[in-house]
Coordinates of C-alpha atoms in Angstrom, one line a residue:
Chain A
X156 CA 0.0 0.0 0.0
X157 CA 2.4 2.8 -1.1
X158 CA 0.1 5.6 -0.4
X159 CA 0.4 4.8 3.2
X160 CA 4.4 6.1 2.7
X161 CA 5.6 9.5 3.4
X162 CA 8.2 10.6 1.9
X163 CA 10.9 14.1 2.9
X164 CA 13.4 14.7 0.9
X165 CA 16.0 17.7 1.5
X166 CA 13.6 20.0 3.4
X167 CA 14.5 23.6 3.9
X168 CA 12.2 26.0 5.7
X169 CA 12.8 29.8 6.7
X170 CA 9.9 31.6 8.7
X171 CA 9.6 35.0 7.3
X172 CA 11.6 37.0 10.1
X173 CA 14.4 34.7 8.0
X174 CA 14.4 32.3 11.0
X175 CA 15.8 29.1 9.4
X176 CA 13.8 26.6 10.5
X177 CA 14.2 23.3 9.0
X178 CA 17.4 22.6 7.2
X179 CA 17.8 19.5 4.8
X180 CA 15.8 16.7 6.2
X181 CA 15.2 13.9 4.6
X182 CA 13.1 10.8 5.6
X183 CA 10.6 8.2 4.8
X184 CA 8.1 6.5 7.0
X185 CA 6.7 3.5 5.8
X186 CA 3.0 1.9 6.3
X187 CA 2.5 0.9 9.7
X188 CA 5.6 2.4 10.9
X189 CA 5.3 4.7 14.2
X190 CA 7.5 7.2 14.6
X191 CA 8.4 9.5 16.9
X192 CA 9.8 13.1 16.8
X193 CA 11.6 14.3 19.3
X194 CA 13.6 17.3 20.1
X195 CA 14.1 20.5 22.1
X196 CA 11.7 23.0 22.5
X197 CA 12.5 25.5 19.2
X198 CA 14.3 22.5 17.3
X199 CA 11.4 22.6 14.5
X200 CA 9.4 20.1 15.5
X201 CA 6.0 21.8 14.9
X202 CA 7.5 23.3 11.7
X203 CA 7.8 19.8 10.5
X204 CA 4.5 18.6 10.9
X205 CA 3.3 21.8 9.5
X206 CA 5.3 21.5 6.4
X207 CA 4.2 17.9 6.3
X208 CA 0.5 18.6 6.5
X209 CA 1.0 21.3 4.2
X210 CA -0.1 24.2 6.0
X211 CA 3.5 25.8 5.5
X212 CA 5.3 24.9 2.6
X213 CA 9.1 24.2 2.1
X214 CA 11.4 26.8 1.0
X215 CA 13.3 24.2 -0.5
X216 CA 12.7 20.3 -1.2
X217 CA 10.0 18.2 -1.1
X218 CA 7.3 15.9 0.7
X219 CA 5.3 13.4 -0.6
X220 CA 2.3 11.4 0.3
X221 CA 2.5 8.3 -1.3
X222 CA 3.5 9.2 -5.1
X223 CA 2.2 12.5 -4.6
X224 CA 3.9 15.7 -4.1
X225 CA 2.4 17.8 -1.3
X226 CA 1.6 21.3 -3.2
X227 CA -1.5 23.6 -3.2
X228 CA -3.0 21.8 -5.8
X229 CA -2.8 18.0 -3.9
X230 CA -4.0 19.5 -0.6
X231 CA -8.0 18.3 -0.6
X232 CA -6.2 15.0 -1.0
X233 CA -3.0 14.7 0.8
X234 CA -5.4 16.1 3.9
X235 CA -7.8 13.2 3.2
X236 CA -5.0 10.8 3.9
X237 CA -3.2 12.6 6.6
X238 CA -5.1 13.0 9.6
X239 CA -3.6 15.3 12.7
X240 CA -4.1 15.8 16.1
X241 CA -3.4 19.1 17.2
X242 CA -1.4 20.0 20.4
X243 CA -4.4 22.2 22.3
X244 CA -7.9 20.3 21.3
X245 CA -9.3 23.9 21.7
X246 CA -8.0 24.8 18.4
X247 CA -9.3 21.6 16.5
X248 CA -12.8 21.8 18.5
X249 CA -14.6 24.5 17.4
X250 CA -18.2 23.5 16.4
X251 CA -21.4 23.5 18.5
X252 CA -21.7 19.8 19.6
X253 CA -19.2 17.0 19.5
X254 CA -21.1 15.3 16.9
X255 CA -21.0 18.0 14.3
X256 CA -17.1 18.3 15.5
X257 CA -16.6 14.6 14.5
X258 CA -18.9 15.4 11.5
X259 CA -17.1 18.4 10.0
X260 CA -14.4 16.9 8.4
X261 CA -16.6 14.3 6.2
X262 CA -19.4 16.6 5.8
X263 CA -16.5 18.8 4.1
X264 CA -15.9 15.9 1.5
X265 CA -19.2 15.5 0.5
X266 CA -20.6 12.2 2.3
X267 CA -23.7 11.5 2.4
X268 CA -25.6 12.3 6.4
X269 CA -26.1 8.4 6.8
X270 CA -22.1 7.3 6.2
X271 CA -21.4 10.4 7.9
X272 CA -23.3 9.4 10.8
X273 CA -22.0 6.1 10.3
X274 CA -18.2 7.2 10.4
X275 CA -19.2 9.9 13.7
X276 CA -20.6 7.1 15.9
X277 CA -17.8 4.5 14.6
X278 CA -15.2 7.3 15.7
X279 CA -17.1 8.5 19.0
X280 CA -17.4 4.7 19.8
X281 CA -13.5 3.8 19.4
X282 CA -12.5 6.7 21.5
X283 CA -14.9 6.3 24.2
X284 CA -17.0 9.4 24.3
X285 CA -20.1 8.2 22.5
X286 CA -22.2 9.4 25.8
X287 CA -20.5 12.8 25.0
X288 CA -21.6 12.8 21.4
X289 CA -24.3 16.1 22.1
X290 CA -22.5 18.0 24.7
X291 CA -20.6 21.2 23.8
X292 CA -16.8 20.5 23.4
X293 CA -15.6 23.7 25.6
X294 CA -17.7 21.8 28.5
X295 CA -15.6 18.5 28.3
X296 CA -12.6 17.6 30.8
X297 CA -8.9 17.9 29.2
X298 CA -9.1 14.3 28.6
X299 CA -12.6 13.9 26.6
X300 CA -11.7 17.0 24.6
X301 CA -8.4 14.8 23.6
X302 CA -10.3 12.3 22.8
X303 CA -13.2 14.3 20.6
X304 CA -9.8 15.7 19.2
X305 CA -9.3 12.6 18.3
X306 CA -12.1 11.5 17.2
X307 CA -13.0 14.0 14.8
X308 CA -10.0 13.3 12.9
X309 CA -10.8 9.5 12.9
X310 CA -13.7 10.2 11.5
X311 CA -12.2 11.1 8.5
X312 CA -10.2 7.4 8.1
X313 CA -6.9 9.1 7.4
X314 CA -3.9 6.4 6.2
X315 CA -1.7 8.4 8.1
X316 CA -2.0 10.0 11.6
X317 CA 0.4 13.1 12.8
X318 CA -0.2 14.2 15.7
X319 CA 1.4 17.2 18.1
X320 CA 2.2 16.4 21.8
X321 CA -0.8 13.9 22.4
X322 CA -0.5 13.2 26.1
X323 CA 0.3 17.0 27.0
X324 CA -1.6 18.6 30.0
X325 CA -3.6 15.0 30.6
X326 CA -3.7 13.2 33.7
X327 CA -1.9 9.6 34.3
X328 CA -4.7 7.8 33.4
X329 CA -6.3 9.7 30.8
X330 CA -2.9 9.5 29.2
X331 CA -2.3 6.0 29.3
X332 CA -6.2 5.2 27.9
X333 CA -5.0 8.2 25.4
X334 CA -1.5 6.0 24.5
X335 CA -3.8 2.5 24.5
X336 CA -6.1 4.3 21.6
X337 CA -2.9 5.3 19.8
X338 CA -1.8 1.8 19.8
X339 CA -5.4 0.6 18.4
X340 CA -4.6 2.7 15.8
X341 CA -3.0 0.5 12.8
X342 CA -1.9 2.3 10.0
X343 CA 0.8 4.8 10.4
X344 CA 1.7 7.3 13.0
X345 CA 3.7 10.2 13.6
X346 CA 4.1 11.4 17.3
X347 CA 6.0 14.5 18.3
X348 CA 6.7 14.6 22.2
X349 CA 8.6 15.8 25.4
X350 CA 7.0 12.5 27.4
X351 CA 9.6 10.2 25.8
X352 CA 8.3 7.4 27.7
X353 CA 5.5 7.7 26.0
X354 CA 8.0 7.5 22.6
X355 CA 9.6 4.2 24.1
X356 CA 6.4 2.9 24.7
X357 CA 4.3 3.6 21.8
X358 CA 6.7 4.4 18.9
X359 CA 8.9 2.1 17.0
X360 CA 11.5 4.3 15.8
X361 CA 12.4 7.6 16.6
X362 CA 13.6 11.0 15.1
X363 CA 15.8 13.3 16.7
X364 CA 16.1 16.5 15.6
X365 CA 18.1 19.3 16.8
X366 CA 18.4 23.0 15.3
X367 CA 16.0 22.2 12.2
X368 CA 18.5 19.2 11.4
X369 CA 17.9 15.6 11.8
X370 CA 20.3 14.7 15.1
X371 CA 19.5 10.8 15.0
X372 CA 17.2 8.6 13.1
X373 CA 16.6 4.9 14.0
X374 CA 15.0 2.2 16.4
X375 CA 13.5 4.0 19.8
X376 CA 15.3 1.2 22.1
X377 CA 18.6 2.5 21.1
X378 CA 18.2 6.0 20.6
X379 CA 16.5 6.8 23.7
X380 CA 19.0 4.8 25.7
X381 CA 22.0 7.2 24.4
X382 CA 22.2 9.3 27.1
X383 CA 25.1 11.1 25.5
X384 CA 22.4 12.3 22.6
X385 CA 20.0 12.9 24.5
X386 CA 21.8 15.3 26.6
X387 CA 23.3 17.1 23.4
X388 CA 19.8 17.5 21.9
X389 CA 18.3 19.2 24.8
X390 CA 16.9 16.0 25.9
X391 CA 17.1 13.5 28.9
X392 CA 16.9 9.2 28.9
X393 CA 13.1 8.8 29.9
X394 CA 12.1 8.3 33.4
X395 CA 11.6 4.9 33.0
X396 CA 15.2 4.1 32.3
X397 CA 16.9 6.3 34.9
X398 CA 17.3 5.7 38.0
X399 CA 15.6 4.6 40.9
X400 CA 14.8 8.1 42.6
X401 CA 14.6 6.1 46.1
X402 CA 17.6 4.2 46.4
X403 CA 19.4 5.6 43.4
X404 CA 20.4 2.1 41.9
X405 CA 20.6 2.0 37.8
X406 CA 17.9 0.1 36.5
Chain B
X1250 CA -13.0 38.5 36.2
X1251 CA -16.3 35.6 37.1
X1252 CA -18.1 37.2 34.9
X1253 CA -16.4 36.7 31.6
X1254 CA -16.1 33.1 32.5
X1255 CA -20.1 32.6 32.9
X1256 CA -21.0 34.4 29.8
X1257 CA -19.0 32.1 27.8
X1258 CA -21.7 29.5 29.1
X1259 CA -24.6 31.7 29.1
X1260 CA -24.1 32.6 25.6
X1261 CA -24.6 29.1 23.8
X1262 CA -27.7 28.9 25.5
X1263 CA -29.1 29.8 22.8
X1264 CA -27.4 26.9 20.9
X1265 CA -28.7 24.9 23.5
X1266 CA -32.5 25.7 23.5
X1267 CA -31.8 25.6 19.1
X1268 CA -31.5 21.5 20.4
X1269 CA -34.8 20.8 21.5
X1270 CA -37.6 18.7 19.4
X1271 CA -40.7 20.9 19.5
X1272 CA -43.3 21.4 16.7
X1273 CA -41.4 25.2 16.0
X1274 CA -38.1 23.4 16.2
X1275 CA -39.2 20.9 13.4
X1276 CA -40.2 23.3 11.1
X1277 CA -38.1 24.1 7.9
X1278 CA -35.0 26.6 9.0
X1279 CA -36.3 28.8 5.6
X1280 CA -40.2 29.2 6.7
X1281 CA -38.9 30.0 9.7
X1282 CA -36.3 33.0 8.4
X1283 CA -39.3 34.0 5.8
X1284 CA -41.6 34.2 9.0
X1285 CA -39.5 36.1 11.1
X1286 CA -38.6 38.7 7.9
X1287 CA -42.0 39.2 7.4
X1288 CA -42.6 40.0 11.2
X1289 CA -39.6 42.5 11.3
X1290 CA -40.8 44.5 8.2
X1291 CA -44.8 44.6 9.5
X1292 CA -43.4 45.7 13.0
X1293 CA -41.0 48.0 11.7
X1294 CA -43.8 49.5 8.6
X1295 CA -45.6 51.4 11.7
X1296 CA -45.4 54.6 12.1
X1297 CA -43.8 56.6 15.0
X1298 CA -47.4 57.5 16.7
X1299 CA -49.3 54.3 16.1
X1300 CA -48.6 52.4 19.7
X1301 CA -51.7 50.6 19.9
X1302 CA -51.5 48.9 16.4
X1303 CA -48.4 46.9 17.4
X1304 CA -50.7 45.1 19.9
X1305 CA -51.6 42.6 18.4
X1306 CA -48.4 41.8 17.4
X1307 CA -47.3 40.3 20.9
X1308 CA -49.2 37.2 19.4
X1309 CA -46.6 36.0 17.4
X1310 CA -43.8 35.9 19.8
X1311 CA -46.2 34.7 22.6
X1312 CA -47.3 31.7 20.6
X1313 CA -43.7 30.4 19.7
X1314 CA -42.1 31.2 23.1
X1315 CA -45.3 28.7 23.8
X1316 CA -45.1 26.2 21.6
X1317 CA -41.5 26.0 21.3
X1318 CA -41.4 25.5 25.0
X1319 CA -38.3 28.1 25.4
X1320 CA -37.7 29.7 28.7
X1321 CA -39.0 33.4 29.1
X1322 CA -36.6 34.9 31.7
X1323 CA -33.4 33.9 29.7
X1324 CA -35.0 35.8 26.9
X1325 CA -36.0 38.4 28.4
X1326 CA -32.8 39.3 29.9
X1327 CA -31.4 39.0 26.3
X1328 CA -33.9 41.6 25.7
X1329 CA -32.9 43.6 28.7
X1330 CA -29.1 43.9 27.5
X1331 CA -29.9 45.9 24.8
X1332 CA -32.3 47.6 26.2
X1333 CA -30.1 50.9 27.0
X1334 CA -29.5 51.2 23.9
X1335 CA -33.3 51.4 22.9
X1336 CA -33.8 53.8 25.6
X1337 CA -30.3 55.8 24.6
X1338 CA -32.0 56.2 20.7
X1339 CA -35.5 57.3 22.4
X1340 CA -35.1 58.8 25.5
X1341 CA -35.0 62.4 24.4
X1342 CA -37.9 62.3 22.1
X1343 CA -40.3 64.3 24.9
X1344 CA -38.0 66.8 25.0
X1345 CA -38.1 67.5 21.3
X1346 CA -41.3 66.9 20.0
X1347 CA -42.9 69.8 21.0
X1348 CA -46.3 68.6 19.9
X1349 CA -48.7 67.9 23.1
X1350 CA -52.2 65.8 23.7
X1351 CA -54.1 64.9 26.5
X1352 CA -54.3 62.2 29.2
X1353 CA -56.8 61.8 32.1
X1354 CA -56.7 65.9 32.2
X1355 CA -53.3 66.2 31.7
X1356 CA -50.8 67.5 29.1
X1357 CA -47.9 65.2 28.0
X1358 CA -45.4 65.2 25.1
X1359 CA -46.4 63.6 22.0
X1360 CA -42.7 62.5 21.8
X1361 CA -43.7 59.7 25.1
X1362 CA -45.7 58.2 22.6
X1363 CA -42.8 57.9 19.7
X1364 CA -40.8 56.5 22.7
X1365 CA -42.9 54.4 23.3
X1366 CA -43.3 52.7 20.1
X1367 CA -39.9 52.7 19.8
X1368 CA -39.4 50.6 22.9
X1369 CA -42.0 48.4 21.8
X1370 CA -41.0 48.0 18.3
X1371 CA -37.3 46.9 19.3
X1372 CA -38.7 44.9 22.0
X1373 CA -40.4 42.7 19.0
X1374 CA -37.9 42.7 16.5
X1375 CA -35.1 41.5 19.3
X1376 CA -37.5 39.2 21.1
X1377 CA -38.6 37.8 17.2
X1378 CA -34.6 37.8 16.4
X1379 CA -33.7 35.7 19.5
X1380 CA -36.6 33.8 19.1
X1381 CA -35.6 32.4 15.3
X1382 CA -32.5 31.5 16.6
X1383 CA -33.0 30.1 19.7
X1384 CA -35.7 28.0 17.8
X1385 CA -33.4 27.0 14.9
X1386 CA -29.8 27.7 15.8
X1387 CA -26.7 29.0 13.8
X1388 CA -26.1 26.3 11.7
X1389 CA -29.0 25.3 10.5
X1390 CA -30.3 29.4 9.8
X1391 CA -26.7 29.6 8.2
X1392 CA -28.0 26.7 5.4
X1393 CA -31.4 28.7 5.1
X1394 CA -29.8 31.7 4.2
X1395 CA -28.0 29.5 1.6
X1396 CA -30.9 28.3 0.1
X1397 CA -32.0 31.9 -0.4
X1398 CA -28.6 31.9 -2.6
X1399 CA -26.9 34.3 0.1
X1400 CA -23.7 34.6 -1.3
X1401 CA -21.7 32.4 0.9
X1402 CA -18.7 34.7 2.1
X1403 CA -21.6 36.3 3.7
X1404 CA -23.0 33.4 5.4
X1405 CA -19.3 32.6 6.3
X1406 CA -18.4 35.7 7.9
X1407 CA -21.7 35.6 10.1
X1408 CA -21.4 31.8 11.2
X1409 CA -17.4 32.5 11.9
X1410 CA -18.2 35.5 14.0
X1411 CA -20.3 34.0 15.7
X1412 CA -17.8 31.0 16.5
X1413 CA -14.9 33.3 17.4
X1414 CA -16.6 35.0 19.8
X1415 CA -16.8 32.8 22.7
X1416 CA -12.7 32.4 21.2
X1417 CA -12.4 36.0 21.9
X1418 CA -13.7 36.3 25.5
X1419 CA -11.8 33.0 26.7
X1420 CA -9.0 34.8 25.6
X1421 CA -10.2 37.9 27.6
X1422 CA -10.7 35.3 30.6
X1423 CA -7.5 34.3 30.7
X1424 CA -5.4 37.8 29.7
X1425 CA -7.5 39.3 32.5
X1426 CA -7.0 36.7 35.3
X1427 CA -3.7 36.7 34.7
X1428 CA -3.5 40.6 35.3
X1429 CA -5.8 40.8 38.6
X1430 CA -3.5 38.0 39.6
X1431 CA -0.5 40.1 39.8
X1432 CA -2.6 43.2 40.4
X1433 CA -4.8 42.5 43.6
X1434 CA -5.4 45.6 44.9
X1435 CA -6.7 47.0 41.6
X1436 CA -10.3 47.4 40.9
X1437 CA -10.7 46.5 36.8
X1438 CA -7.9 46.9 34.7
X1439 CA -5.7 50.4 35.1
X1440 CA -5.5 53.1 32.0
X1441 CA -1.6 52.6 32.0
X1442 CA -2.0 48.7 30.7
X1443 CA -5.1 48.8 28.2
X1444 CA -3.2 49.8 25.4
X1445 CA -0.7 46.8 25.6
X1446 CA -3.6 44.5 26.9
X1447 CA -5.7 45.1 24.0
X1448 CA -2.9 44.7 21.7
X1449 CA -2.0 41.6 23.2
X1450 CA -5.8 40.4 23.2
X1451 CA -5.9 41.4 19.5
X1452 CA -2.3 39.2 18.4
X1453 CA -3.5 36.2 20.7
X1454 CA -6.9 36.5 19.4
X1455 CA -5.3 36.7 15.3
X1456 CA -3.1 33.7 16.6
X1457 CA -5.9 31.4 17.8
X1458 CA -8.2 32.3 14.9
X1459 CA -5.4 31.3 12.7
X1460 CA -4.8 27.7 14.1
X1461 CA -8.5 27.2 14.3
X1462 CA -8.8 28.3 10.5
X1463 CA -5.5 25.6 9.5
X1464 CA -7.5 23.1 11.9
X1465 CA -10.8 23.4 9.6
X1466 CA -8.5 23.9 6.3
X1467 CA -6.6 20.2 7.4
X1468 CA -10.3 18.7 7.9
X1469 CA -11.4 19.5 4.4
X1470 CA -12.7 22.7 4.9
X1471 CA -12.9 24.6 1.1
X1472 CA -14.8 27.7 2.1
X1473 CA -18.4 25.9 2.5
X1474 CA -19.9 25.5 5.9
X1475 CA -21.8 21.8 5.7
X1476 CA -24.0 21.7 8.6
X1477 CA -25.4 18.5 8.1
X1478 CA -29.0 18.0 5.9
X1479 CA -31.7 20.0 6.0
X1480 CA -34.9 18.3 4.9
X1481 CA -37.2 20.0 2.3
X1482 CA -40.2 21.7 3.1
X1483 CA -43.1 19.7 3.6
X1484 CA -46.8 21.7 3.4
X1485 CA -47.1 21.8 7.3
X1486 CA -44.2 24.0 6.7
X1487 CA -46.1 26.1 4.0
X1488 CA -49.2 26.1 6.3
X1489 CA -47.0 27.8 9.2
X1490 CA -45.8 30.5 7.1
X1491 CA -48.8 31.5 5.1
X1492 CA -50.8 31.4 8.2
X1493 CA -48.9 34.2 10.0
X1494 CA -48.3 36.8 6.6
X1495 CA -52.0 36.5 6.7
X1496 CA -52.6 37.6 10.6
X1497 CA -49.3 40.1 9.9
X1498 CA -51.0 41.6 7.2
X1499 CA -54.3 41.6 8.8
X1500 CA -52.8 43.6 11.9
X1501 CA -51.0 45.7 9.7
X1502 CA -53.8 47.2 7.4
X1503 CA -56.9 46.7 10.2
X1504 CA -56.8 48.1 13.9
X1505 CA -57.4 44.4 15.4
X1506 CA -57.7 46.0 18.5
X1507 CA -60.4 48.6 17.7
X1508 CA -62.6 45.8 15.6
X1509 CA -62.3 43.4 18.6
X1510 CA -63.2 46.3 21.1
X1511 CA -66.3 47.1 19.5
X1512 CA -67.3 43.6 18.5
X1513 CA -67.3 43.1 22.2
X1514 CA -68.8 45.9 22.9
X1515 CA -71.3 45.3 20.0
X1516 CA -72.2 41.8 21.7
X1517 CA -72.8 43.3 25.5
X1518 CA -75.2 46.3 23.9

């Protein structure tokens, strides 16, 4: 299924105050593949997923969707196959109810009210929040508005999803039934995150990037092991692998 | 700073009541638009002296606050907050109409009665405004006024307003607790920081609009605003409409009041 791929190839990006934001990055994620982005704070992270879901567009260089190349013209499509999650569900929620949240996106390709029903429920259902689906999203908890977030880009059966800091500003265990959905979740995922245990949990292989440049690139269990890396990207080992805070013995 | 915070929720109230299943709710969004159109321009056709032909015209909101089983006192407050406004426009009519006429015996200013038509005719038109969209809601009013082949930047601008604002306010929410947070002893917000606050307000407010416009944009959205079907009209639908331009029209060119009055009185002689 090569549509499911996503292809960069020598990605340049300056921000119009002639911030150079991404500098030649190249990579490809293949179907089923999870990946996860990590970096410091500033290190283009969010400038990377925006270039990839083509809200910005690359000074320089490409990025494909499949065999297609994402440009102004390919959008309606690339954004049919690329679903994304945004960092503060406020910003994705913005419709009356949660239904006609979860319903915006295929209302907006033309389905017909029964399949879009049919894909709301389904979506609603998977997540957990059908009981939710006629309340008003700016009345729901941090963790239901993630997961009408989520929803409403399910909804929309993306081959691909890309989401921003998913388990940001949750509680522990809205964040782990947040990670569990994730996992349910077949096709292919891009996660960008400061919880990196999180990343060693959910993501297969991991991106590093560091000043708009890609700092490492390969299986999570080894990069986020390299403490050395980590510390030079701005970043730390995740919890999990550190220490024992009590006693202070290595794990 | 409580305030703010509660009006968020207070305003969607109407989006709440839009919800409800009730024969009014049921009807076609269009008849309902034509309907309230039709009201506005009767109540608004009188002229500044006739008070007691608008009388009859209570009717119409009376029935659907009725049978669309709405709350009266969140409406009427509705009615209330623009109700200085009204009395701003009016309030110095007595003092310039110079014309007189008599009461019980004593002389007043003709310009009390232009006041008071003025009163009452906003008091319709906002009650009959609040009343078409707390009976059909944003969305669905938005695809009425598309039907009517509103062009749909129009219809756009209107349903996006209306989305940012409760954006807007959180924002004010949250700008303003921030300030009384590190300002304790102030009452309100001092002259020195509105400039900067509602620049701030403004960027944040551009800011959050934006990433709400690329979240619709990566959803599909193309510039049309799909708010689900809307069914076609059906003859009950018709029936509504026709039904009230006929009593509109009948209390606009008869004095219902009057022939009423004297049929009554006709019966007790």
């Amino acid at each position: 299924m090569s549509h499911h791929k996503l292809e960069v190839r020598n990605l340049h990006f300056n921000y119009p105050d002639g911030h150079n934001a991404v500098k030649g990055m190249s990579f490809s994620i293949h179907h089923g593949e999870s990946v996860g982005i990590i970096g410091a704070n500033g290190a283009g992270k969010s400038t990377l997923l925006m270039l990839l879901m083509g809200v910005l567009f690359p000074s320089q260089g490409e990025v494909c969707v499949g065999d297609v190349q994402v440009t102004k013209k390919t959008l309606p499509m690339i954004r049919q196959r690329l679903g994304m999650v945004f960092q503060d569900p406020d910003d994705q929620l913005f419709m009356n109810t949660v239904y006609d949240d979860v319903a915006f996106g295929p209302r907006n390709y033309k389905l017909n009210e029964k399949e879009v029903e049919k894909r709301v429920l389904n979506a609603l259902e998977v997540v957990g929040i059908l009981h939710l689906k006629d309340r008003a999203p700016f009345k729901l908890s941090g963790g239901e508005k993630r997961a009408a977030a989520i929803a409403s880009v399910l909804s929309m059966q993306p081959d691909i999803l890309v989401m921003d800091e998913p388990s940001a500003a949750l509680d522990p265990k809205s964040r782990r039934r947040v990670m569990e959905l994730l996992r349910s979740f077949k096709h292919t995922k891009i996660v960008t995150s400061h919880d990196l245990d999180m990343i060693y949990e959910m993501c297969d292989r991991t991106i590093v990037i560091k000043n708009g440049e890609i700092a490492a690139d390969g299986v999570t269990s080894e990069i986020l092991v390299n403490a050395e890396l980590m510390d030079a990207c701005g970043l730390e080992v995740p919890l999990a692998l550190q220490n024992c805070p009590v006693c202070g013995s290595k794990k | 700073m409580a305030n703010i915070a509660d009006s968020i929720y207070n305003m969607r109230l109407l989006d709440d009541l839009a919800r409800q299943e009730t024969v009014i709710h049921k009807l076609h969004p269009l008849v309902k638009l034509l309907t309230t159109v039709s009201y506005l321009t009767v109540v608004v056709s009188f002229g500044r002296y006739e008070v007691a032909g608008l009388l009859p015209l209570f009717f119409y909101p009376v029935m659907v606050l009725a049978l669309a089983e709405l709350p009266v006192k969140p409406i009427l407050l509705r009615i209330l907050l623009v109700s200085p406004f009204i009395i701003g426009i009016g309030i110095l009519n007595p003092v310039f109409d110079q014309q007189t006429f008599v009461l019980a015996g004593r002389e007043f200013s003709r310009g009390w009665v232009t006041f008071l038509s003025i009163l009452l005719k906003s008091g319709l038109t906002v009650t009959a405004a609040l009343l078409l969209i707390a009976t059909t809601g944003m969305d669905r009013l938005a695809g009425a006024l598309r039907i009517l082949k509103v062009p749909r930047v129009f219809v756009l601008q209107l349903l996006l307003t209306y989305r940012y604002i409760s954006v807007l306010m959180e924002e004010v929410a949250r700008t303003l607790r921030a300030y009384s947070l590190r300002a304790p002893k102030q009452k309100g917000v001092h002259r020195s920081a509105w400039g900067s606050l509602a620049g701030q307000l403004l960027l944040r407010t551009f800011d959050r609009a934006q990433r709400i416009y690329e979240a619709m944009c990566l959803r599909g959205f193309s510039g049309e605003y799909h708010s689900g079907e809307i069914n076609k009209i059906c003859r009950w639908d018709w029936a509504y409409l026709g039904g009230w331009v006929v009593f509109f029209i009948l209390a606009r060119t008869y004095n219902l009041p009057l022939l009423i009055g004297s049929l009554l009185t006709g019966v007790i002689r």
